[in-house]
Amino acid sequence: MKKIGFLSFGHWTPSSQSQTRSAADTLLQSIDLAVAAEELGADGAYFRVHHFARQLASPFPLLAAIGARTKRIEIGTAVIDMRYENPFYMVEDAGSADLIAGGRLQLGISRGSPEQVIDGWRYFGYQPAEGKSDADMGRQHAEVFLNLLRGEGFAQPNPRPMFPNPPGLLRLEPHSEGLRERIWWGASSDATAVWAARLGMNLQSSTLKNDETGEAFHIQQAKQIRAYRAAWKEAGHAREPRVSVSRSIFALMNDEDRMYFGRGGDGEDQIGFIDERTRAIFGRSYAAEPEVLIEQLKQDEAIAEADTLLLTVPNQLGVAYNAHVIETILTEVAPALGWR
């Protein structure tokens, strides 16, 4: 395990039991947690994007703010739903945020998952082409985004511009060199993982995937990673790819930890349906004393296959508690798994 970061879904609710009662709370606490995680030695701060929900939505203002407040930590998403995105505007936003962060963005994108409203992307002005699905549309948006990130000129310049142009066709600005190699695809199936490898994207695999074999979640996920790496090698890319997996992992160090997470109930994989046709398997959570966690995590084949582990954090419990969750994993568990 080379890198360990955290993944926040950015939930907020006006409940008195929540430490994040407004969108402002979630945004500002996300910045504070990223700063705290960097100070603790974590490698990454990642955020999930959802629309029409009391969660984090458009990510680039947040990523830019974190980039301005930190110096070392990777800053990413897991994931941006490409069905909702204008790839051209997204290239400008991403380039700006990456330059502010000094080239530390790690953008996870995907075709998306079921959202809070029916066909929410339609409200954003998008509709699949005839004969295509919304998933096809998301992948098509992704391919346009990847091509634009190469920084090649494509737009015919105005012969009477307001300001002088460089020679040739124009590209979108600002361009951030190297960002194209820091794009990840969130794959729920083996087939889309292989597709991502062929396009030269890194792989993000979360705590759920399509149940394609009936085996335990971590075994199916490990097979997905191996298929991805084989496709990457076959495609002949020059660099080595990166692979991340997400897990809910809590070290029980004190009474507060045991109150929140020590009651069990999530120690087995779960089966469900993410839509009418797709059977999915949801990976188990881990909560135990550090020495028990170490032995459990050593048996997780997908963690062993990946180079990056993202710890899903309960952001509504506040910055101080989540910093404690991250610190205990980094100090009490991660070294035994080969981290640093």
Tab-separated table of N, CA, C and O in Angstrom, residues 61-110:
chain	number	residue	atom	x	y	z
A	61	PRO	N	-14.662	24.669	-6.931
A	61	PRO	CA	-14.348	25.687	-5.924
A	61	PRO	C	-13.737	25.091	-4.655
A	61	PRO	O	-12.775	25.649	-4.093
A	62	LEU	N	-14.270	23.946	-4.211
A	62	LEU	CA	-13.726	23.288	-3.025
A	62	LEU	C	-12.298	22.803	-3.268
A	62	LEU	O	-11.405	23.010	-2.438
A	63	LEU	N	-12.059	22.154	-4.410
A	63	LEU	CA	-10.718	21.643	-4.698
A	63	LEU	C	-9.709	22.780	-4.787
A	63	LEU	O	-8.574	22.656	-4.304
A	64	ALA	N	-10.115	23.894	-5.397
A	64	ALA	CA	-9.215	25.037	-5.502
A	64	ALA	C	-8.907	25.623	-4.124
A	64	ALA	O	-7.761	25.987	-3.830
A	65	ALA	N	-9.924	25.702	-3.270
A	65	ALA	CA	-9.710	26.249	-1.919
A	65	ALA	C	-8.764	25.364	-1.118
A	65	ALA	O	-7.878	25.860	-0.418
A	66	ILE	N	-8.935	24.048	-1.228
A	66	ILE	CA	-8.038	23.126	-0.532
A	66	ILE	C	-6.628	23.246	-1.105
A	66	ILE	O	-5.638	23.238	-0.367
A	67	GLY	N	-6.536	23.385	-2.423
A	67	GLY	CA	-5.232	23.549	-3.044
A	67	GLY	C	-4.491	24.772	-2.546
A	67	GLY	O	-3.259	24.754	-2.404
A	68	ALA	N	-5.240	25.843	-2.264
A	68	ALA	CA	-4.613	27.074	-1.771
A	68	ALA	C	-4.211	26.978	-0.299
A	68	ALA	O	-3.334	27.722	0.154
A	69	ARG	N	-4.835	26.063	0.453
A	69	ARG	CA	-4.569	25.941	1.889
A	69	ARG	C	-3.553	24.845	2.219
A	69	ARG	O	-3.116	24.745	3.363
A	70	THR	N	-3.229	23.989	1.268
A	70	THR	CA	-2.330	22.856	1.515
A	70	THR	C	-1.141	22.928	0.572
A	70	THR	O	-1.117	23.709	-0.374
A	71	LYS	N	-0.154	22.065	0.813
A	71	LYS	CA	1.063	22.097	0.005
A	71	LYS	C	1.428	20.741	-0.595
A	71	LYS	O	2.096	20.685	-1.631
A	72	ARG	N	1.044	19.646	0.041
A	72	ARG	CA	1.546	18.332	-0.355
A	72	ARG	C	0.453	17.339	-0.731
A	72	ARG	O	0.604	16.569	-1.678
A	73	ILE	N	-0.631	17.332	-0.025
A	73	ILE	CA	-1.633	16.279	-0.137
A	73	ILE	C	-2.294	16.273	-1.512
A	73	ILE	O	-2.526	17.326	-2.120
A	74	GLU	N	-2.562	15.074	-2.043
A	74	GLU	CA	-3.328	14.959	-3.280
A	74	GLU	C	-4.777	15.357	-3.023
A	74	GLU	O	-5.321	15.094	-1.944
A	75	ILE	N	-5.404	15.980	-4.025
A	75	ILE	CA	-6.765	16.483	-3.880
A	75	ILE	C	-7.586	15.914	-5.022
A	75	ILE	O	-7.242	16.088	-6.190
A	76	GLY	N	-8.662	15.191	-4.692
A	76	GLY	CA	-9.357	14.509	-5.770
A	76	GLY	C	-10.847	14.366	-5.573
A	76	GLY	O	-11.431	14.817	-4.588
A	77	THR	N	-11.450	13.683	-6.531
A	77	THR	CA	-12.872	13.361	-6.500
A	77	THR	C	-13.055	11.866	-6.709
A	77	THR	O	-12.240	11.204	-7.347
A	78	ALA	N	-14.159	11.365	-6.183
A	78	ALA	CA	-14.475	9.942	-6.328
A	78	ALA	C	-15.992	9.767	-6.144
A	78	ALA	O	-16.422	9.336	-5.098
A	79	VAL	N	-16.761	10.127	-7.134
A	79	VAL	CA	-16.404	10.538	-8.471
A	79	VAL	C	-17.295	11.691	-8.920
A	79	VAL	O	-18.303	11.989	-8.305
A	80	ILE	N	-16.917	12.302	-10.080
A	80	ILE	CA	-17.765	13.274	-10.759
A	80	ILE	C	-18.609	12.528	-11.795
A	80	ILE	O	-18.083	11.789	-12.616
A	81	ASP	N	-19.906	12.746	-11.750
A	81	ASP	CA	-20.838	12.090	-12.674
A	81	ASP	C	-20.795	12.819	-14.011
A	81	ASP	O	-21.291	13.946	-14.138
A	82	MET	N	-20.219	12.179	-15.037
A	82	MET	CA	-20.005	12.849	-16.310
A	82	MET	C	-21.285	13.037	-17.119
A	82	MET	O	-21.282	13.763	-18.113
A	83	ARG	N	-22.381	12.419	-16.709
A	83	ARG	CA	-23.644	12.655	-17.412
A	83	ARG	C	-24.099	14.105	-17.254
A	83	ARG	O	-24.845	14.622	-18.087
A	84	TYR	N	-23.652	14.760	-16.184
A	84	TYR	CA	-24.070	16.123	-15.877
A	84	TYR	C	-23.095	17.184	-16.396
A	84	TYR	O	-23.352	18.374	-16.242
A	85	GLU	N	-21.966	16.779	-16.962
A	85	GLU	CA	-20.868	17.710	-17.203
A	85	GLU	C	-20.766	18.197	-18.647
A	85	GLU	O	-20.948	17.435	-19.591
A	86	ASN	N	-20.444	19.483	-18.781
A	86	ASN	CA	-19.998	20.052	-20.049
A	86	ASN	C	-18.485	19.877	-20.099
A	86	ASN	O	-17.761	20.538	-19.349
A	87	PRO	N	-17.960	18.987	-20.935
A	87	PRO	CA	-16.526	18.702	-20.898
A	87	PRO	C	-15.653	19.917	-21.172
A	87	PRO	O	-14.545	20.018	-20.638
A	88	PHE	N	-16.125	20.855	-21.982
A	88	PHE	CA	-15.339	22.030	-22.323
A	88	PHE	C	-15.174	22.951	-21.102
A	88	PHE	O	-14.068	23.363	-20.763
A	89	TYR	N	-16.279	23.255	-20.442
A	89	TYR	CA	-16.211	24.094	-19.246
A	89	TYR	C	-15.464	23.374	-18.128
A	89	TYR	O	-14.716	23.979	-17.364
A	90	MET	N	-15.635	22.072	-18.053
A	90	MET	CA	-14.964	21.284	-17.018
A	90	MET	C	-13.447	21.339	-17.188
A	90	MET	O	-12.707	21.379	-16.189
A	91	VAL	N	-12.961	21.338	-18.429
A	91	VAL	CA	-11.520	21.436	-18.662
A	91	VAL	C	-10.980	22.747	-18.113
A	91	VAL	O	-9.906	22.784	-17.486
A	92	GLU	N	-11.708	23.839	-18.302
A	92	GLU	CA	-11.261	25.127	-17.782
A	92	GLU	C	-11.259	25.132	-16.250
A	92	GLU	O	-10.304	25.592	-15.613
A	93	ASP	N	-12.344	24.628	-15.651
A	93	ASP	CA	-12.413	24.561	-14.186
A	93	ASP	C	-11.303	23.685	-13.613
A	93	ASP	O	-10.638	24.049	-12.637
A	94	ALA	N	-11.121	22.511	-14.217
A	94	ALA	CA	-10.116	21.575	-13.713
A	94	ALA	C	-8.715	22.135	-13.872
A	94	ALA	O	-7.876	22.012	-12.972
A	95	GLY	N	-8.449	22.749	-15.017
A	95	GLY	CA	-7.132	23.344	-15.226
A	95	GLY	C	-6.837	24.437	-14.219
A	95	GLY	O	-5.729	24.526	-13.676
A	96	SER	N	-7.824	25.273	-13.934
A	96	SER	CA	-7.629	26.344	-12.961
A	96	SER	C	-7.352	25.787	-11.571
A	96	SER	O	-6.413	26.212	-10.883
A	97	ALA	N	-8.172	24.827	-11.128
A	97	ALA	CA	-7.986	24.252	-9.797
A	97	ALA	C	-6.643	23.537	-9.684
A	97	ALA	O	-5.975	23.604	-8.646
A	98	ASP	N	-6.232	22.856	-10.749
A	98	ASP	CA	-4.966	22.120	-10.706
A	98	ASP	C	-3.778	23.074	-10.633
A	98	ASP	O	-2.797	22.800	-9.929
A	99	LEU	N	-3.845	24.190	-11.342
A	99	LEU	CA	-2.755	25.166	-11.276
A	99	LEU	C	-2.674	25.806	-9.896
A	99	LEU	O	-1.580	26.029	-9.364
A	100	ILE	N	-3.823	26.098	-9.295
A	100	ILE	CA	-3.825	26.629	-7.930
A	100	ILE	C	-3.189	25.642	-6.960
A	100	ILE	O	-2.437	26.019	-6.054
A	101	ALA	N	-3.454	24.349	-7.177
A	101	ALA	CA	-2.931	23.303	-6.284
A	101	ALA	C	-1.514	22.879	-6.640
A	101	ALA	O	-0.956	22.003	-5.970
A	102	GLY	N	-0.935	23.433	-7.676
A	102	GLY	CA	0.415	23.051	-8.051
A	102	GLY	C	0.513	21.659	-8.651
A	102	GLY	O	1.500	20.952	-8.436
A	103	GLY	N	-0.538	21.255	-9.395
A	103	GLY	CA	-0.496	19.954	-10.064
A	103	GLY	C	-0.785	18.780	-9.159
A	103	GLY	O	-0.265	17.684	-9.386
A	104	ARG	N	-1.678	18.958	-8.166
A	104	ARG	CA	-1.978	17.870	-7.221
A	104	ARG	C	-3.358	17.263	-7.405
A	104	ARG	O	-3.751	16.391	-6.631
A	105	LEU	N	-4.121	17.714	-8.411
A	105	LEU	CA	-5.456	17.142	-8.604
A	105	LEU	C	-5.384	15.707	-9.101
A	105	LEU	O	-4.548	15.358	-9.930
A	106	GLN	N	-6.282	14.870	-8.556
A	106	GLN	CA	-6.480	13.491	-8.987
A	106	GLN	C	-7.988	13.333	-9.188
A	106	GLN	O	-8.713	13.040	-8.247
A	107	LEU	N	-8.452	13.536	-10.414
A	107	LEU	CA	-9.891	13.618	-10.657
A	107	LEU	C	-10.488	12.267	-11.009
A	107	LEU	O	-10.180	11.699	-12.061
A	108	GLY	N	-11.347	11.768	-10.145
A	108	GLY	CA	-12.115	10.573	-10.436
A	108	GLY	C	-13.414	10.956	-11.127
A	108	GLY	O	-14.166	11.800	-10.629
A	109	ILE	N	-13.671	10.361	-12.280
A	109	ILE	CA	-14.902	10.611	-13.024
A	109	ILE	C	-15.586	9.278	-13.301
A	109	ILE	O	-14.986	8.219	-13.145
A	110	SER	N	-16.858	9.338	-13.705
A	110	SER	CA	-17.588	8.095	-13.951
A	110	SER	C	-18.843	8.391	-14.749
A	110	SER	O	-19.212	9.557	-14.929
